[in-house]
XYZ file of C-alpha atoms in Angstrom:
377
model
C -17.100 -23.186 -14.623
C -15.127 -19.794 -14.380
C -11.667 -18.558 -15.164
C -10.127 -16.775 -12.144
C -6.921 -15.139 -13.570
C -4.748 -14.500 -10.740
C -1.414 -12.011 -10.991
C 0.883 -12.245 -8.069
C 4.181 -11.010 -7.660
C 7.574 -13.824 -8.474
C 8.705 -16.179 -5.600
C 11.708 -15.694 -3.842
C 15.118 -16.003 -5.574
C 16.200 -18.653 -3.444
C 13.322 -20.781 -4.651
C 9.602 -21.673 -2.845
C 8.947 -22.550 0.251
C 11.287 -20.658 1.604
C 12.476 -21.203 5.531
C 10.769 -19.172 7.594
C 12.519 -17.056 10.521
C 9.754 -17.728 12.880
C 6.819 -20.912 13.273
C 4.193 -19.054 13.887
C 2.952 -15.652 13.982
C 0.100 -13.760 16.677
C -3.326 -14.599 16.237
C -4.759 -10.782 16.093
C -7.987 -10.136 15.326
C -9.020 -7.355 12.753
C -11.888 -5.293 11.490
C -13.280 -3.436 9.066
C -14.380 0.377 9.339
C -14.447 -1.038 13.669
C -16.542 -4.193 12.729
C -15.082 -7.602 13.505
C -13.731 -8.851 9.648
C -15.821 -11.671 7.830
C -14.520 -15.094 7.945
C -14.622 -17.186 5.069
C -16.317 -20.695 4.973
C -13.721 -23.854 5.623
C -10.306 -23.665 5.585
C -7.984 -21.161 4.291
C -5.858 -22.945 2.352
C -2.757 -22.115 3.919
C -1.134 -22.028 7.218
C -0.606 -18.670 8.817
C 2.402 -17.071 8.777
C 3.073 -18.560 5.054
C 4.510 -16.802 2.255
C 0.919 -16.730 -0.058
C 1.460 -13.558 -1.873
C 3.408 -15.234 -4.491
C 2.729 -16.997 -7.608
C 3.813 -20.481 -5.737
C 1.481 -19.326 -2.512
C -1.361 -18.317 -4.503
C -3.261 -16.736 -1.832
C -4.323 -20.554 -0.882
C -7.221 -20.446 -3.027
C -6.414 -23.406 -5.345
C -8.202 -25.879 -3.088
C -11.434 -24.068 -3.157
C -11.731 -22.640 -6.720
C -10.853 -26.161 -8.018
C -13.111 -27.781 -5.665
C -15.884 -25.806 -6.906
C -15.125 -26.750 -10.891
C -13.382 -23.669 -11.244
C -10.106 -23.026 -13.604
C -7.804 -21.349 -11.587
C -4.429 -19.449 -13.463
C -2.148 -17.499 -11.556
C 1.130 -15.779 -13.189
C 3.673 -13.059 -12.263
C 3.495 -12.078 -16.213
C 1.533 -9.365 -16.275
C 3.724 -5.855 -18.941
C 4.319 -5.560 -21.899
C 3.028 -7.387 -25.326
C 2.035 -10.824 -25.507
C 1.791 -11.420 -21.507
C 0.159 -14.112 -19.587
C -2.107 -11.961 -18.658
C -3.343 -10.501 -21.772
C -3.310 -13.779 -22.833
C -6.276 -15.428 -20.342
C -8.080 -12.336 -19.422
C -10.720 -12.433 -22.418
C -11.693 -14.982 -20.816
C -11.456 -14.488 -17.227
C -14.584 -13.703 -15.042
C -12.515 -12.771 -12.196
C -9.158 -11.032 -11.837
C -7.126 -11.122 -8.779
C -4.429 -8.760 -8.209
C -2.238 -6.901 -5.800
C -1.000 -3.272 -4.842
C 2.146 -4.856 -4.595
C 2.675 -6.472 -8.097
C -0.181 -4.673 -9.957
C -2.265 -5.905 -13.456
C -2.865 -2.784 -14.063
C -6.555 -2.969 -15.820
C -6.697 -0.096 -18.245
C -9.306 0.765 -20.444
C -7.773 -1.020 -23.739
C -7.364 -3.881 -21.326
C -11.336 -3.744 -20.038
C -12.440 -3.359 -23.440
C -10.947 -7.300 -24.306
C -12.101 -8.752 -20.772
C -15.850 -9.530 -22.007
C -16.372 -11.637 -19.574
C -14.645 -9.804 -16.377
C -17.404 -9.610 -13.490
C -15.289 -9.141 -10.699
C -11.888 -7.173 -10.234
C -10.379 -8.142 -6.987
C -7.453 -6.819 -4.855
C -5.566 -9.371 -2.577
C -4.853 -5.827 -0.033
C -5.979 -2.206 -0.408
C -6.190 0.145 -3.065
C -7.630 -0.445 -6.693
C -5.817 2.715 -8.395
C -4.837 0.103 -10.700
C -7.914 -0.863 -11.805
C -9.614 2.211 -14.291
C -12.431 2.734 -12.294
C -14.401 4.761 -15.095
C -14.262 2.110 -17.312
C -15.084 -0.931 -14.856
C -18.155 1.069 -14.375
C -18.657 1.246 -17.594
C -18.456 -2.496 -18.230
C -20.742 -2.915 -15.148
C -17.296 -5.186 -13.311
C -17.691 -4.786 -9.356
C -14.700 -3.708 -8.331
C -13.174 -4.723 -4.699
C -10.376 -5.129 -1.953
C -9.801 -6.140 0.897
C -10.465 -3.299 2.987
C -8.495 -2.758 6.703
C -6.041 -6.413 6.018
C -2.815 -4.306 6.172
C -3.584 -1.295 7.904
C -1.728 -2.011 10.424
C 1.227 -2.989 8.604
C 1.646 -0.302 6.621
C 1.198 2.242 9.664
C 4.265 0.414 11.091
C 6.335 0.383 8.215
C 5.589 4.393 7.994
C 6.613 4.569 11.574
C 9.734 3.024 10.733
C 10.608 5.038 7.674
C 10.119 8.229 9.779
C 12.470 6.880 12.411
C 15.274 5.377 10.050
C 15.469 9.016 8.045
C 15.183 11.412 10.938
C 18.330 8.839 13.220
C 20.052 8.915 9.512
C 19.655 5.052 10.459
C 20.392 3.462 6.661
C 24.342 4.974 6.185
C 24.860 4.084 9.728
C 24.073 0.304 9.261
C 25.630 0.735 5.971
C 28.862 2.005 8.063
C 28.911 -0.834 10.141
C 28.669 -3.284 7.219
C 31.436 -1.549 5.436
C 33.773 -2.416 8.571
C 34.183 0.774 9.396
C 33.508 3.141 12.503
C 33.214 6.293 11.494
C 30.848 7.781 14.435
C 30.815 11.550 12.881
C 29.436 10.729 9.893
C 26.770 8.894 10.905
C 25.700 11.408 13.312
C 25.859 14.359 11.169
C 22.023 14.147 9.770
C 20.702 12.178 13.227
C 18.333 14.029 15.540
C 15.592 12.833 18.285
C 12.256 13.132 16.545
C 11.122 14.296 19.874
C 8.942 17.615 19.734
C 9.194 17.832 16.428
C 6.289 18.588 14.195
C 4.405 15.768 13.031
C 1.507 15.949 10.095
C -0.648 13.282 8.547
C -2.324 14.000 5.003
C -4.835 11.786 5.627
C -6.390 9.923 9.294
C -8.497 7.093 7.983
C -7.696 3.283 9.215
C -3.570 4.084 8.634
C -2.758 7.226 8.891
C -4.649 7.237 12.595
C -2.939 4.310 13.076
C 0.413 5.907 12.673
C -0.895 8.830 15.059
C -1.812 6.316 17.680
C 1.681 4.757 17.277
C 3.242 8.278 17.433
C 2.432 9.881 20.141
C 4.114 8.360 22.678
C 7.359 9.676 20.855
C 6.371 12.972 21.849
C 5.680 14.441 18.727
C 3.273 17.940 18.122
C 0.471 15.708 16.036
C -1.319 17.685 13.265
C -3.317 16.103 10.473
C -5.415 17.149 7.400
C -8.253 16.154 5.933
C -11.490 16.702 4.114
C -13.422 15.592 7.032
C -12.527 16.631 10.770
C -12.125 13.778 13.413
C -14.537 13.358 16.230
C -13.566 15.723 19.442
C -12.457 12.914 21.172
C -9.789 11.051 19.073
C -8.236 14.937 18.591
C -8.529 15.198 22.378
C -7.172 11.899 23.143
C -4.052 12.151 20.517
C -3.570 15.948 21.407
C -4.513 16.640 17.920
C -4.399 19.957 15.459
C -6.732 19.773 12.902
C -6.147 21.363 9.721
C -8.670 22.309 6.957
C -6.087 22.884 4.091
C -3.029 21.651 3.355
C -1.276 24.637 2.757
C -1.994 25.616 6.341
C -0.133 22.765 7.874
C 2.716 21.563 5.402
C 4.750 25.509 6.339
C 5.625 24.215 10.098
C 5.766 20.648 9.857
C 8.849 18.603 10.118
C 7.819 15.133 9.044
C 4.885 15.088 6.715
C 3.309 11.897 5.941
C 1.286 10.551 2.912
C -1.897 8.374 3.909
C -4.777 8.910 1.783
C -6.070 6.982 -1.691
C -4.890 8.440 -5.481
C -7.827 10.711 -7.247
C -7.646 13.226 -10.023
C -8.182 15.280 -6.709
C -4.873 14.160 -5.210
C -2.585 13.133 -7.925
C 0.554 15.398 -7.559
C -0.259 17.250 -4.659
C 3.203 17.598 -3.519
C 4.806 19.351 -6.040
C 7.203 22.387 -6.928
C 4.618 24.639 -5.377
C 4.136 22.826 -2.494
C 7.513 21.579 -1.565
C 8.402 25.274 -1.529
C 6.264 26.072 1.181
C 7.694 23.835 3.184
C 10.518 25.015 5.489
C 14.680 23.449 4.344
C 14.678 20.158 6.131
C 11.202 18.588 5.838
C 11.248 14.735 6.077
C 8.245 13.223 3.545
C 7.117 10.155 3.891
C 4.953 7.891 1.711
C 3.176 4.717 1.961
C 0.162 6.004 0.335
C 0.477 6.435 -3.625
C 3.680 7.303 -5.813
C 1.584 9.957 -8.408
C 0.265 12.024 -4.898
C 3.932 13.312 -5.518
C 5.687 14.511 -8.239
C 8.307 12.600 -9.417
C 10.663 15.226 -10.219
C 10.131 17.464 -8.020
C 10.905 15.108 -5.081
C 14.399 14.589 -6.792
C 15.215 18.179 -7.187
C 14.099 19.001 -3.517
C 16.286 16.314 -2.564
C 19.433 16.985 -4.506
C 18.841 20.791 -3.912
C 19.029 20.378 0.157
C 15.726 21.250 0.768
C 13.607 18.127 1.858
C 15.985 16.394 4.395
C 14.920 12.843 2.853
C 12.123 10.548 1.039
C 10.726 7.726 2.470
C 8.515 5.726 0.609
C 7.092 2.285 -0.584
C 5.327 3.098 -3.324
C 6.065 3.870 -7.272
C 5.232 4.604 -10.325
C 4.692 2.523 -12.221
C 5.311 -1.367 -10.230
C 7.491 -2.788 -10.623
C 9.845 0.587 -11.150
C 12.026 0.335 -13.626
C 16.086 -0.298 -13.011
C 17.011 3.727 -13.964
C 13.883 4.794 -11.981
C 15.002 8.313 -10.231
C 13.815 7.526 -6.927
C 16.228 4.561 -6.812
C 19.492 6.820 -6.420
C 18.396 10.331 -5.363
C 20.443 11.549 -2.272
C 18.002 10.834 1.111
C 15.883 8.335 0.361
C 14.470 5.761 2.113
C 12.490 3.598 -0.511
C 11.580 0.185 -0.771
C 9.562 -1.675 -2.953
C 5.960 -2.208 -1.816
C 6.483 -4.365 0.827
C 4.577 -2.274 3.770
C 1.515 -4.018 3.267
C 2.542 -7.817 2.747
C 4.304 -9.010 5.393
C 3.415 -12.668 6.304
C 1.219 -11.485 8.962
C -0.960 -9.172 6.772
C -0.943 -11.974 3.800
C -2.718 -13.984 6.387
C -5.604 -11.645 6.600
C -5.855 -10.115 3.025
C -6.003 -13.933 1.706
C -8.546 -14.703 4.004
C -10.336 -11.285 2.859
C -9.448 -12.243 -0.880
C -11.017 -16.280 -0.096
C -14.139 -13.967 1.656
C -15.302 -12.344 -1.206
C -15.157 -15.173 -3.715
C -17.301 -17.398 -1.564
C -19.737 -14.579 -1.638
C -19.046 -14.165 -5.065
C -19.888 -17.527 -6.158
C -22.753 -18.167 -3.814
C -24.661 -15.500 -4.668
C -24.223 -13.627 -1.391
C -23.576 -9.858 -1.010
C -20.274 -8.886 -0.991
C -19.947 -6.981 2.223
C -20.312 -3.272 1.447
C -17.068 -2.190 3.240
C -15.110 -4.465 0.727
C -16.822 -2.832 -2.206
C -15.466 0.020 -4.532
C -18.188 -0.411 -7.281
C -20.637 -2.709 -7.398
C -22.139 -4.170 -10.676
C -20.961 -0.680 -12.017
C -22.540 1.328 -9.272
C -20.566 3.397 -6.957
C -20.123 1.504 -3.412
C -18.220 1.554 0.012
């Protein structure tokens, strides 16, 4: 028997289930780095279009793991002294956790989990999860790589149209019983011909270029590595070799790429300055690939035209966070990537890789960020 220690984040206020807007949702298909996405064995668990990414949901995996002999614990406690999670994780041989409501495995934390094997992400991106130290400890560390690509791509195009139509005080005007016209205009333009530029074209930030262009936009991205000739030719493309060669013309620029020591803070002081008064920045990628302060004194100071993002440091943020009242901003709080429809597919993913897990199969190499200790994916 195992311990698989689950952290997800609280159900709803109103209580669990709650009653759904719609019965149903599409049946897409999706893949992983353009190969169709394993399916796991049996059922899921769960019905489509189900809230799962709560403590109540929990991802659907009861059935199986218990099934199997397996003690399952899931819990939204996861900071400060004394949690729930500190509490099970000596003895947990796999962790589950989410971008969205992150257990943020340190390397205090790693050091007490003697019998951690597998660190899993219900979604994408394991900055939460000290990657040094999981190597260290020989964990395999991995997520479910492409599930919400798509969603977060849309909720990026969104946050770049609601900031450049000034669309948030206008719906707050109209709420307020008011109709003042003027002063919802006064910081609305088309986003039509203006300058569009991606840091970062992998699964979303290509995404959001596909979804782009038929806005009109002039599409520029950057990049360690150069897309093929015909994606730029297809998109109508600038490539960009360095950053500081693209961010001094661009109107919106937009934040796709994973946190490294590489990337942490590269929109700073420095940076912001190069940018010409009345940028838009968007980000759905990482809070720390920004600095904190500086985006509220480019805001406050005139010279970014707004903020959009969906991520923060750290999750939950606290209640006198910065980024909750600076002028401009468009935040919200991690919610890009787990909408009912992606929960569908990242708790499918998440069910994936613990039937491989548990059956001795490989873990499919796309879905990996170390394995056994050993670099991967």
């Amino acid at each position: 028997m195992s311990t698989v220690l689950c952290v997800l984040y609280p159900d709803p206020q109103a209580g669990y289930p709650p009653v759904y807007a719609r019965d149903e949702i599409p049946d897409i298909g999706w893949n992983v780095n353009g190969h169709p996405a394993p399916a796991p064995k049996g059922p899921l668990g769960f019905k489509p279009g189900e809230l799962v990414g709560c403590v109540s949901g929990e991802l659907g995996l009861r059935g199986y793991l218990e099934k199997n002999g397996h003690r399952f614990i899931v819990t939204s406690d996861k900071d400060g002294e004394q949690t729930e999670f500190d509490k099970y994780l000596p003895e947990a041989e796999v962790v589950i956790s989410q971008p969205f409501w992150p257990a943020y495995l340190t390397k205090e934390r790693l050091a007490k989990a003697s019998k951690l094997k597998l660190a899993l992400t219900a979604g994408i991106g394991s900055d939460h999860v000290d990657l040094d130290a999981a190597a260290r400890a020989g964990v395999t560390v991995a997520e479910v790589t492409g599930s919400n690509s798509v969603s977060v791509a849309e909720h990026t195009v969104m946050m770049i149209l609601a900031q450049v139509r000034n669309y948030l005080p206008s719906h707050g005007v109209s709420t307020n019983g008011v109709w003042n016209v003027a002063d919802c205009v006064e910081r609305g333009y088309d986003i039509e011909g203006m300058k569009y530029g991606a840091v970062g074209a992998g699964g979303i930030g290509l995404a959001v270029l596909r979804r782009l262009k038929p806005f009109g936009l002039e599409l520029h991205y950057h990049q360690r590595h150069q897309l093929d000739p015909e994606t730029e030719k297809e998109l109508s493309l600038t490539f960009h070799p360095d950053l500081e060669s693209m961010i001094s013309d661009i109107d919106i620029l937009s934040l796709q790429l994973p946190l490294y020591p590489s990337t942490k803070n590269m929109l700073n002081a420095k940076t912001f300055g190069m940018m010409k008064r009345g940028t838009y920045v968007i980000n759905c990628g990482r809070a720390q690939l920004v600095d904190q302060d500086a985006v509220v004194e480019a805001l406050y100071s005139g010279h970014l035209a707004g903020y959009a993002g969906d991520v923060w440091y750290p999750q939950p943020a606290p209640v006198n966070h910065p980024w909750r009242t600076m002028p401009f901003n468009g935040m919200t709080p991690h919610v890009s990537g787990t909408t009912l429809s992606a929960q569908a597919r990242y708790a499918a993913g998440t069910l994936d890789i613990l039937q491989c897990y548990f059956e001795g199969r490989p873990i499919r190499e796309d879905y990996l960020v170390t394995d056994a200790g050993n670099p991967a994916g």
